[in-house]
XYZ file of C-alpha atoms in Angstrom:
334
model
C -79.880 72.388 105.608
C -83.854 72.461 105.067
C -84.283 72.370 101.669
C -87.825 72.679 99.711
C -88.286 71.096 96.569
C -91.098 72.961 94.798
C -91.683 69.350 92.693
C -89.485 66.436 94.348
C -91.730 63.550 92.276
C -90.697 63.325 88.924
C -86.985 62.727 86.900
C -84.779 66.099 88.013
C -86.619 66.818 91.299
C -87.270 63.610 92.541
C -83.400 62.912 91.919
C -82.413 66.453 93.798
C -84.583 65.399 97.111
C -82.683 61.594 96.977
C -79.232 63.459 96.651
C -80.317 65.900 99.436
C -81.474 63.297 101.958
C -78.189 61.228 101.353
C -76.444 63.365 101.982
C -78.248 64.426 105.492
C -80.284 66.887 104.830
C -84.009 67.606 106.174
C -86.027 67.581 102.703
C -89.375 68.788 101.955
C -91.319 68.028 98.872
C -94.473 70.054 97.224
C -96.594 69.038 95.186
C -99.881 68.037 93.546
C -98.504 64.708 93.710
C -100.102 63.484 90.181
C -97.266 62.851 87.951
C -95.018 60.742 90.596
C -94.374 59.994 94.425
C -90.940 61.680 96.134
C -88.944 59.232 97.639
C -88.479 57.403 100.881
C -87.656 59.527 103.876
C -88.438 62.894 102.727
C -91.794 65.268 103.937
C -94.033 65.358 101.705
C -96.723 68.245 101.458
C -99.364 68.306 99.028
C -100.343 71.671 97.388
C -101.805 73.189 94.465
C -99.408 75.761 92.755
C -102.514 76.725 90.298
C -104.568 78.170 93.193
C -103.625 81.771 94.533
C -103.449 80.010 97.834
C -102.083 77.122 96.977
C -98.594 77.345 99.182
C -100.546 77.402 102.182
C -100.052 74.325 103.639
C -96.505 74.771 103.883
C -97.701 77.063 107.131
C -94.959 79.080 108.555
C -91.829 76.316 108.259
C -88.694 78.231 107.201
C -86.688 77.123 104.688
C -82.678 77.266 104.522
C -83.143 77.099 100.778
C -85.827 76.674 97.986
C -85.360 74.534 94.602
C -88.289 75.555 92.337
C -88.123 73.506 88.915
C -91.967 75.259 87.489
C -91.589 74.256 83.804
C -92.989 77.318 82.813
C -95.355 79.573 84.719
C -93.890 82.900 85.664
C -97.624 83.015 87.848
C -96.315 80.352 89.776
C -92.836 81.070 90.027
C -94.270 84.547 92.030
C -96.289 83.091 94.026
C -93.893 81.072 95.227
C -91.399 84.085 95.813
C -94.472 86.025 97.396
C -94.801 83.119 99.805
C -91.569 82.061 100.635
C -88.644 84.139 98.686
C -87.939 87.094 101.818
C -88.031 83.483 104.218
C -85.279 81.839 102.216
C -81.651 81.653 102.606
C -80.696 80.826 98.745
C -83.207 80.294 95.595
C -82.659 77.921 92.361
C -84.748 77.831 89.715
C -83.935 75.548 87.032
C -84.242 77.496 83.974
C -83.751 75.798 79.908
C -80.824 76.370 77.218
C -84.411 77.044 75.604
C -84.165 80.801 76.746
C -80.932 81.147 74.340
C -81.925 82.492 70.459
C -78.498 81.615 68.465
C -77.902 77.974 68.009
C -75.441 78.394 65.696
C -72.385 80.029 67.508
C -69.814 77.584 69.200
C -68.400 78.525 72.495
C -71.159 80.355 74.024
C -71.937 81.678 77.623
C -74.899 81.480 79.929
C -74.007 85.141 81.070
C -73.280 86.465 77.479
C -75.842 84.361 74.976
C -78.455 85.808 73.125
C -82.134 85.657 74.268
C -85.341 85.473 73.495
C -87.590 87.980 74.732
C -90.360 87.013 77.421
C -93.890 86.560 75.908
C -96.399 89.215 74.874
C -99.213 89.915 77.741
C -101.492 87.392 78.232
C -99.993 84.750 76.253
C -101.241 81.440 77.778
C -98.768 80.061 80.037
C -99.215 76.466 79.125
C -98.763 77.371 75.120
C -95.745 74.865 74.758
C -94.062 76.929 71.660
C -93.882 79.663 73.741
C -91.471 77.909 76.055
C -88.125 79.476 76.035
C -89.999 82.796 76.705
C -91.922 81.660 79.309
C -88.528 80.277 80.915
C -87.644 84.140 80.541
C -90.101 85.254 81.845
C -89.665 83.009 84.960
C -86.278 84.364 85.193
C -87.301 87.567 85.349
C -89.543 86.982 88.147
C -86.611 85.779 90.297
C -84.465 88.093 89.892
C -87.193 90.590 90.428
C -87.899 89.238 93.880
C -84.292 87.439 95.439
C -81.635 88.400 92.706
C -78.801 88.502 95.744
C -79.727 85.377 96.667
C -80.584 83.525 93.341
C -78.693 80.610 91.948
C -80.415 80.338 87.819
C -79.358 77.185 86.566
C -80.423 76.588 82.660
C -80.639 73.100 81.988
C -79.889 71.423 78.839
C -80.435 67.617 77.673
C -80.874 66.061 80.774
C -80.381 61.899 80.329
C -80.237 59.068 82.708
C -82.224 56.789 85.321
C -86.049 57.902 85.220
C -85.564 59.506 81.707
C -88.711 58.708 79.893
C -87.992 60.450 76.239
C -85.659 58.194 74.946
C -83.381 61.133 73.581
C -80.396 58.943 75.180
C -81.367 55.822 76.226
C -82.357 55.008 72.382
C -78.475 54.905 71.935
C -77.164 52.473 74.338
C -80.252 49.497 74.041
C -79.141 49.955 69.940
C -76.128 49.286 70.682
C -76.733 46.378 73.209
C -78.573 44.590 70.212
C -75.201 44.364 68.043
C -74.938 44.137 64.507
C -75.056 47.168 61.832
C -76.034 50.495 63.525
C -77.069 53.548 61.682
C -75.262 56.617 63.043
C -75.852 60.278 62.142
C -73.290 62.828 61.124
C -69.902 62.405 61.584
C -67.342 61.170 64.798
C -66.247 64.256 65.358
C -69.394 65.885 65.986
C -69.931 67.487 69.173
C -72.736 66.506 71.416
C -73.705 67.978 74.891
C -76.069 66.663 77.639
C -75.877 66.050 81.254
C -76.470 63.110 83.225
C -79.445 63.826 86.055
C -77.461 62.634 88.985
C -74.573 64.943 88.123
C -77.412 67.909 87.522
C -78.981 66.925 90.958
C -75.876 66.826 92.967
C -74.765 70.118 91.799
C -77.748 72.137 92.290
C -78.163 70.478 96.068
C -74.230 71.733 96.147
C -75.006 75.051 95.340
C -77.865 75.040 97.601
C -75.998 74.260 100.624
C -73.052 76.619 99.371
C -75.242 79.509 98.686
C -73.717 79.860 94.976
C -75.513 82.810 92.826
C -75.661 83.836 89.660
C -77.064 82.150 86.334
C -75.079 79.178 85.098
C -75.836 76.108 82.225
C -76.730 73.370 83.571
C -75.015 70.957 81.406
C -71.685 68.920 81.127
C -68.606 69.858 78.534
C -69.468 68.977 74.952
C -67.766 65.915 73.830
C -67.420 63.925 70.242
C -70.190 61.844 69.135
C -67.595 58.926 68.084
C -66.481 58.869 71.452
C -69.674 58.832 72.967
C -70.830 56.144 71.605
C -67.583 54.210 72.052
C -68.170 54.535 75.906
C -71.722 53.137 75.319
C -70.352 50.300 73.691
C -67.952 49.622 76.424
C -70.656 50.117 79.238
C -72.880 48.038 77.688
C -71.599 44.779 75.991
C -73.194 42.336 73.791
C -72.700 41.293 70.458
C -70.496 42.938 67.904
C -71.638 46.126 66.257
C -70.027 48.108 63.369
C -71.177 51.927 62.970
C -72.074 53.097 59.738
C -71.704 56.922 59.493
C -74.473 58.681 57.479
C -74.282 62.625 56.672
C -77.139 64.580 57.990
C -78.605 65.978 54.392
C -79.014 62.144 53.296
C -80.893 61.680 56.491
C -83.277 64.761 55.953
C -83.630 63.704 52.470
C -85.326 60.211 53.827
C -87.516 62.667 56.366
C -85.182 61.000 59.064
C -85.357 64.071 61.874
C -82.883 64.653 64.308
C -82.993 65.322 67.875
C -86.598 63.841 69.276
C -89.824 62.473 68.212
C -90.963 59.134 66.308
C -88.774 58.464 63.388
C -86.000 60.446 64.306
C -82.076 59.936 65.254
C -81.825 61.379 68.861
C -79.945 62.855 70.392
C -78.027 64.165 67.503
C -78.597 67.924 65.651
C -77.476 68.670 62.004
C -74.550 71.341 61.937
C -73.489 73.801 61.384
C -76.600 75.028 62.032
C -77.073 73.870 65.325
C -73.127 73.897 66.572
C -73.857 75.890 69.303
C -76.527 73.848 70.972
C -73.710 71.222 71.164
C -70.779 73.141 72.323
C -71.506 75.493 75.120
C -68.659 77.007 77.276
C -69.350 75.500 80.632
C -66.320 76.447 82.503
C -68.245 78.734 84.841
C -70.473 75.738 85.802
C -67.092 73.900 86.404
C -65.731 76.383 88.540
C -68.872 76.309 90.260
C -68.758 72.881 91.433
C -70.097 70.575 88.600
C -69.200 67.860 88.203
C -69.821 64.397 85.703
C -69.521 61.029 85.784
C -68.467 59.272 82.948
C -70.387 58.235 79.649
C -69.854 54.282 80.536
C -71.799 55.128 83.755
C -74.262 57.017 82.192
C -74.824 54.495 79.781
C -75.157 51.605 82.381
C -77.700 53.555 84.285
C -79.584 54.258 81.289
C -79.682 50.676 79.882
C -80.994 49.611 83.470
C -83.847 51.955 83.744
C -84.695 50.986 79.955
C -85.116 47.212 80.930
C -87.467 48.583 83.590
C -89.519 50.407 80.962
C -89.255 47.657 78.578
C -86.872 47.678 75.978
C -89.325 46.875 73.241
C -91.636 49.085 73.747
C -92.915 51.748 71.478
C -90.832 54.428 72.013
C -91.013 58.568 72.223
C -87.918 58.912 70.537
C -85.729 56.684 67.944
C -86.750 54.337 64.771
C -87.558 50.694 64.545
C -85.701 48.156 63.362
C -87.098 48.117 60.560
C -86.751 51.469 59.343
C -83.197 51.069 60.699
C -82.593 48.112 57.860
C -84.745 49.968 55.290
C -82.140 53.099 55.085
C -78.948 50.980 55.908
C -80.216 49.476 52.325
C -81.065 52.581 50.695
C -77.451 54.391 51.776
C -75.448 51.235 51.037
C -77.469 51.415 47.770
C -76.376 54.842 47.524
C -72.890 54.980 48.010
């Protein structure tokens, strides 16, 4: 198989062209080339997606199949069907859980949730809030153009090796450091992500298998407690104890959840946001995905972390010393 990687430099498309040419197959990469490098024995073409003519350099090559992963430009996304959708055998773009509107509802599925609508005209297509529409909206332009041949994959928290938000990796270089850990919620929360390699693999699977129709991108839910248990077995060190703290406490200290500086990641307050966490994913199962363990995860994670530096200032997570300042405060608390 041929396979283009509209991207192929950066976290989920840089992993999909290493998975690709492992496993044999010719790989091209496009891109501007700004944010990263693809890797080691792939093609490499450098274009310009923002120019009307901006595919041109990719001549007249045909391509078995075509991975787009545009964040969220439905402009782009046509140009790239204009130029190359009637050519290709199979088409993925890799859509976001973002398009779904009801958080709330356990058990939900990618061909059945709730969505948001696509933007007004001439909303700006880099307006970040207007994200999950514009991921609509993407959508919309491939089924428009190669529905019978269109494999939509909406990804959710995607973790792991080149992972720069720290929406995972905050977890398991806690952990490493032992002692007293601050933990939100409660162990039988549920908590859903996928690990990039597993993503990658699947969507070069479905590639080569010519699988269609619009799937989530994301592994089974599974309990917080036991997450973090396979953390602590993947990664070692000294003892730690887990101290459990409920979610309105944490607000109440302007603790957020999720992302962002001073915040618990990873984890999202329920009930409100249940269904985030708990997505049905048996047709993504049936499909083909498949996903490693959370002890091999974890030991991936804590290895790209030492490359970043693991005391760096971070995206995502709190200090230390907020860490001991709310410890206090709860045990003060209780």
């Amino acid at each position: 198989m041929h396979l283009l990687i509209l991207g192929g430099t950066v976290f989920l498309s840089r992993t999909i062209a290493e998975v690709a040419r492992d496993r044999g197959h010719e790989v091209t990469c496009a891109a501007r080339g700004v944010s990263g490098s693809p890797p080691a024995g792939v093609e490499f073409v450098q274009v310009d997606r923002d120019q009307p003519e901006g595919l041109a350099r990719l001549g007249d090559a045909n391509y078995d199949a075509v991975v787009d992963v545009e964040r969220q430009s439905p402009t782009r996304v046509r140009r790239a069907l204009e130029a190359l959708g009637s050519s290709a055998a199979h088409w993925t773009y890799v859509s976001s859980g973002s398009v779904y509107t009801d958080p709330g509802t356990t058990g939900q599925k990618a061909t059945t949730s709730p969505m948001e609508s696509p933007p007004p005209e001439g909303s700006d297509e880099n307006d970040r809030e207007l994200y999950g529409p514009f991921k609509v909206a993407c959508e919309n332009e491939v089924r428009l153009a190669v529905d019978d041949k269109a494999f939509l994959c909406r990804a959710g928290l995607i973790v792991g090796p080149r992972d720069i938000s720290d929406r995972f990796g905050y977890w398991p270089v806690r952990l490493a450091r032992g002692g007293e850990v601050l933990v939100p919620g409660a162990p039988d929360d549920l908590v859903q992500y996928v690990d990039v390699r597993d993503l990658a693999e699947w969507i070069v699977h479905c590639a080569k298998n010519r699988v269609v129709g619009t799937f989530d991108g994301i592994a089974p839910s599974q309990p917080w407690g036991q997450v973090l248990q396979g953390m602590l077995a993947a990664v070692g060190g000294p003892a730690v104890s887990l101290t459990w703290v409920p979610a309105d406490w944490l607000g109440r200290q302007e603790v957020t959840p999720w992302s962002g500086p001073d915040s618990l990641p990873l984890w999202l307050p329920l009930p409100d946001y249940a269904g985030f966490m708990s997505r049905d994913v048996s047709a993504s199962v049936k499909a083909g995905l498949s996903t490693r363990s959370t002890e091999e995860t974890a030991t991936a994670t804590l290895e790209w972390e030492k490359v970043l530096g693991l005391d760096r200032d971070r995206r995502s997570g709190i200090s230390g010393e907020r860490e001991v300042e709310l410890l206090a405060a709860w045990h003060a608390a209780d």
